[in-house]
CSV table of C-alpha atoms in Angstrom, one decimal:
chain,number,residue,atom,x,y,z
W,511,MET,CA,-0.7,-14.4,1.4
W,512,ALA,CA,-3.1,-12.0,3.1
W,513,GLY,CA,-0.9,-11.3,6.1
W,514,ARG,CA,-2.8,-9.9,9.1
W,515,ILE,CA,-5.3,-7.9,7.2
W,516,ARG,CA,-7.8,-9.9,5.2
W,517,GLY,CA,-10.7,-9.1,2.9
W,518,LYS,CA,-14.3,-9.5,4.0
W,519,VAL,CA,-13.4,-9.1,7.7
W,520,THR,CA,-14.5,-6.2,9.9
W,521,TYR,CA,-12.0,-5.1,12.5
W,522,PRO,CA,-12.8,-3.2,15.7
W,523,GLY,CA,-10.4,-0.3,16.4
W,524,VAL,CA,-9.7,3.3,17.2
W,525,ALA,CA,-9.3,6.2,14.9
W,526,THR,CA,-6.9,9.0,16.0
W,527,VAL,CA,-5.8,12.0,14.1
W,528,TYR,CA,-2.5,13.5,12.9
W,529,LYS,CA,-1.2,16.4,10.7
W,530,ALA,CA,-0.4,14.6,7.5
W,531,GLY,CA,1.3,17.5,5.8
W,532,VAL,CA,1.5,16.8,2.0
W,533,GLY,CA,0.5,13.2,2.6
W,534,ASP,CA,3.9,11.5,2.2
W,535,GLY,CA,4.8,8.8,4.7
W,536,ALA,CA,6.5,5.5,5.5
W,537,CYS,CA,5.0,3.9,2.3
W,538,SER,CA,7.3,6.2,0.2
W,539,TYR,CA,4.6,7.2,-2.2
W,540,GLY,CA,5.4,10.9,-2.1
W,541,PRO,CA,2.9,13.8,-1.8
W,542,SER,CA,-0.8,12.7,-2.0
W,543,SER,CA,-3.2,14.3,-4.3
W,544,ASP,CA,-6.1,13.1,-2.1
W,545,MET,CA,-5.8,13.7,1.6
W,546,MET,CA,-8.2,10.9,2.5
W,547,ILE,CA,-5.3,9.0,3.9
W,548,ALA,CA,-4.2,7.2,7.1
W,549,ALA,CA,-1.3,5.6,8.9
W,550,MET,CA,-1.6,2.0,10.0
W,551,ASN,CA,-0.4,0.8,13.4
W,552,THR,CA,2.9,-1.0,13.2
W,553,THR,CA,1.4,-4.5,14.0
W,554,ASP,CA,-1.1,-4.3,11.1
W,555,TYR,CA,1.4,-2.3,8.9
W,556,GLU,CA,3.4,-5.6,8.9
W,557,THR,CA,6.6,-4.4,7.1
W,558,SER,CA,4.6,-2.3,4.7
W,559,LYS,CA,2.1,-5.0,3.7
W,560,ALA,CA,-0.7,-2.6,4.4
W,561,CYS,CA,0.7,0.1,2.1
W,562,GLY,CA,-1.8,1.2,-0.5
W,563,ALA,CA,-4.7,-0.6,1.0
W,564,TYR,CA,-8.1,1.1,0.9
W,565,VAL,CA,-9.9,0.9,4.2
W,566,PHE,CA,-13.6,1.8,4.9
W,567,VAL,CA,-13.8,3.3,8.4
W,568,ARG,CA,-17.2,3.6,10.2
W,569,ALA,CA,-17.8,5.4,13.5
W,570,ALA,CA,-20.6,4.6,15.9
W,571,ASN,CA,-22.4,7.8,14.9
W,572,GLY,CA,-22.9,6.3,11.4
W,573,ALA,CA,-20.4,8.6,9.7
W,574,SER,CA,-17.9,6.9,7.4
W,575,VAL,CA,-14.8,7.6,5.2
W,576,THR,CA,-12.6,5.5,2.9
W,577,VAL,CA,-8.9,6.1,3.3
W,578,ARG,CA,-5.7,4.9,1.6
W,579,ILE,CA,-2.9,3.7,3.8
W,580,THR,CA,0.2,5.7,3.1
W,581,ASN,CA,2.0,5.7,6.4
W,582,GLU,CA,2.9,3.8,9.6
W,583,CYS,CA,1.7,4.7,13.0
W,584,PRO,CA,4.5,3.5,15.5
W,585,LEU,CA,4.0,2.6,19.1
W,586,PRO,CA,2.0,3.4,21.2
W,587,CYS,CA,-0.4,2.9,18.3
W,588,ALA,CA,-2.1,-0.4,19.2
W,589,PRO,CA,-3.3,-3.2,16.9
W,590,GLY,CA,-6.5,-2.1,15.1
W,591,GLN,CA,-5.6,1.6,15.4
W,592,LEU,CA,-5.8,3.9,12.4
W,593,ASP,CA,-4.2,7.4,12.6
W,594,LEU,CA,-6.2,9.5,10.1
W,595,SER,CA,-5.3,12.7,8.4
W,596,GLU,CA,-7.2,15.7,9.8
W,597,GLN,CA,-9.1,15.9,6.6
W,598,ALA,CA,-10.2,12.3,6.8
W,599,PHE,CA,-10.9,12.3,10.6
W,600,ALA,CA,-13.2,15.4,10.0
W,601,LYS,CA,-15.5,13.2,7.9
W,602,LEU,CA,-16.2,11.2,11.1
W,603,ALA,CA,-16.2,13.8,13.9
W,604,PRO,CA,-14.7,17.2,14.7
W,605,VAL,CA,-10.9,17.0,14.7
W,606,SER,CA,-10.9,18.2,18.3
W,607,THR,CA,-12.5,14.9,19.3
W,608,GLY,CA,-9.0,13.4,18.8
W,609,ARG,CA,-10.0,9.7,19.4
W,610,LEU,CA,-13.0,7.7,18.2
W,611,ALA,CA,-14.1,4.0,18.4
W,612,VAL,CA,-14.5,2.7,14.9
W,613,THR,CA,-14.8,-0.5,12.8
W,614,TRP,CA,-12.9,-0.8,9.5
W,615,SER,CA,-12.5,-3.2,6.6
W,616,LEU,CA,-10.7,-3.5,3.3
W,617,VAL,CA,-12.5,-2.3,0.2
W,618,SER,CA,-11.7,-2.3,-3.6
W,619,PRO,CA,-12.8,1.1,-4.9
W,620,SER,CA,-14.1,1.3,-8.4
W,621,SER,CA,-12.6,4.8,-8.9
W,622,VAL,CA,-9.0,3.6,-8.8
W,623,GLY,CA,-7.0,4.0,-12.0
W,624,THR,CA,-4.3,1.6,-13.1
W,625,ILE,CA,-1.2,0.5,-11.3
W,626,SER,CA,2.2,2.2,-11.8
W,627,ILE,CA,5.7,1.0,-11.2
W,628,ARG,CA,8.6,3.1,-9.9
W,629,TYR,CA,12.3,2.1,-9.6
W,630,LYS,CA,14.1,3.5,-6.6
W,631,VAL,CA,16.7,6.3,-6.9
W,632,GLY,CA,20.0,4.6,-7.5
W,633,SER,CA,18.6,1.5,-9.2
W,634,SER,CA,20.8,0.0,-11.9
W,635,PRO,CA,21.2,-3.4,-13.6
W,636,TYR,CA,23.3,-4.4,-10.6
W,637,TRP,CA,20.9,-3.3,-7.8
W,638,CYS,CA,17.3,-2.1,-7.8
W,639,GLY,CA,14.3,-1.4,-5.7
W,640,VAL,CA,10.9,-1.7,-7.2
W,641,GLN,CA,7.6,-0.2,-6.0
W,642,ALA,CA,4.0,-0.7,-7.1
W,643,ILE,CA,1.7,2.4,-6.8
W,644,GLY,CA,-2.1,2.6,-7.1
W,645,HIS,CA,-3.0,-1.0,-6.7
W,646,ARG,CA,-6.7,-1.5,-5.8
W,647,ASN,CA,-6.0,-4.4,-3.4
W,648,PRO,CA,-3.1,-4.9,-1.0
W,649,LEU,CA,0.0,-6.4,-2.6
W,650,ALA,CA,1.1,-9.8,-1.4
W,651,ARG,CA,4.1,-10.4,-3.6
W,652,LEU,CA,6.3,-8.8,-6.3
W,653,GLU,CA,8.4,-11.0,-8.5
W,654,VAL,CA,10.8,-10.3,-11.4
W,655,ARG,CA,11.6,-12.5,-14.3
W,656,THR,CA,15.2,-13.9,-14.4
W,657,GLY,CA,16.9,-16.5,-16.5
W,658,GLY,CA,15.8,-19.1,-14.1
W,659,GLY,CA,12.2,-18.1,-13.9
W,660,TRP,CA,10.4,-15.8,-11.5
W,661,ARG,CA,12.2,-14.5,-8.4
W,662,GLN,CA,10.3,-13.1,-5.4
W,663,LEU,CA,11.8,-9.9,-4.0
W,664,ALA,CA,11.9,-9.1,-0.3
W,665,ARG,CA,9.8,-6.2,0.8
W,666,THR,CA,11.2,-3.4,3.0
W,667,ASP,CA,9.4,-1.5,5.7
W,668,TYR,CA,9.6,1.6,3.3
W,669,ASN,CA,7.6,-0.3,0.7
W,670,TYR,CA,10.1,-1.1,-2.0
W,671,PHE,CA,11.0,-4.6,-3.1
W,672,LEU,CA,14.7,-5.1,-3.4
W,673,SER,CA,16.9,-7.1,-5.8
W,674,PRO,CA,20.3,-6.7,-4.1
W,675,ASP,CA,22.3,-8.4,-6.9
W,676,GLY,CA,20.4,-6.9,-9.8
W,677,SER,CA,18.5,-10.1,-10.8
W,678,GLY,CA,15.5,-9.2,-12.9
W,679,CYS,CA,16.1,-5.4,-12.8
W,680,GLY,CA,14.5,-3.9,-15.8
W,681,LYS,CA,12.8,-7.2,-16.8
W,682,ALA,CA,9.1,-8.3,-16.6
W,683,ILE,CA,7.4,-7.8,-13.2
W,684,ARG,CA,4.6,-10.0,-11.7
W,685,LEU,CA,2.3,-8.6,-9.1
W,686,THR,CA,0.1,-10.7,-6.8
W,687,ASP,CA,-2.6,-9.3,-4.6
W,688,ILE,CA,-3.8,-10.8,-1.3
W,689,TYR,CA,-6.7,-12.5,-3.1
W,690,GLY,CA,-4.2,-14.4,-5.3
W,691,GLU,CA,-4.8,-12.6,-8.6
W,692,GLN,CA,-1.6,-12.2,-10.7
W,693,LEU,CA,-0.7,-9.5,-13.2
W,694,THR,CA,2.3,-9.6,-15.4
W,695,VAL,CA,3.8,-6.4,-16.6
W,696,ASP,CA,6.4,-6.1,-19.5
W,697,ASP,CA,8.2,-3.1,-20.9
W,698,ILE,CA,8.8,-1.2,-17.7
W,699,ALA,CA,12.1,0.6,-18.3
W,700,LEU,CA,14.8,0.7,-15.6
W,701,ARG,CA,14.4,4.5,-15.1
W,702,PRO,CA,15.0,5.5,-11.4
W,703,ASP,CA,12.4,7.7,-9.7
W,704,VAL,CA,10.1,7.7,-12.7
W,705,VAL,CA,6.4,6.7,-12.3
W,706,GLN,CA,5.5,4.4,-15.2
W,707,SER,CA,1.9,3.3,-15.9
W,708,THR,CA,1.2,-0.4,-16.5
W,709,GLY,CA,-2.3,0.0,-17.8
W,710,VAL,CA,-3.5,-2.9,-15.6
W,711,GLN,CA,-5.4,-3.2,-12.3
W,712,PHE,CA,-6.6,-5.9,-10.0
W,713,ALA,CA,-10.2,-7.0,-9.9
W,714,ARG,CA,-12.6,-5.6,-7.3
W,715,HIS,CA,-13.5,-7.7,-4.2
């Protein structure tokens, strides 16, 4: 379930820098309150599987920063490459450096709150897109409860899980992280573009 990026593995890579604006990106989270964010190269982004992951980045000079993946860095970004916001890159080296050899690994920060759910604009009982926000660990699977049991929804590259025929829209949601932990959430209303707290969170690893 882990996809390309796995826990307890240190990856060699390169950190580059970009102007992140308000922090919105391919993961469709919207503006970020914390600019410690980064874009993941397309290979490791893996159709948005990296979205929301917290990554600890360390440079050879000993400086480090923890960033959240909110965006995709398209080619020519290479496997292992992280494109950091200017604010995050500045924690490692002067922004003018532009490019830096680093290592990085997944982390599960203790400071993260609880997970929220958002239905995509246009969602209805006949079609819906569902997004999880604020998960401590990368999300491996999102399922909805239907009359026949749990149905796994397909993930888009813009980080929504789609039910094209409306199955399970507005029903219970089950989230699974890359470590296999499952959380079941009830009572999330089918309210498009409204961020709704679940009160639950994955364990730290």
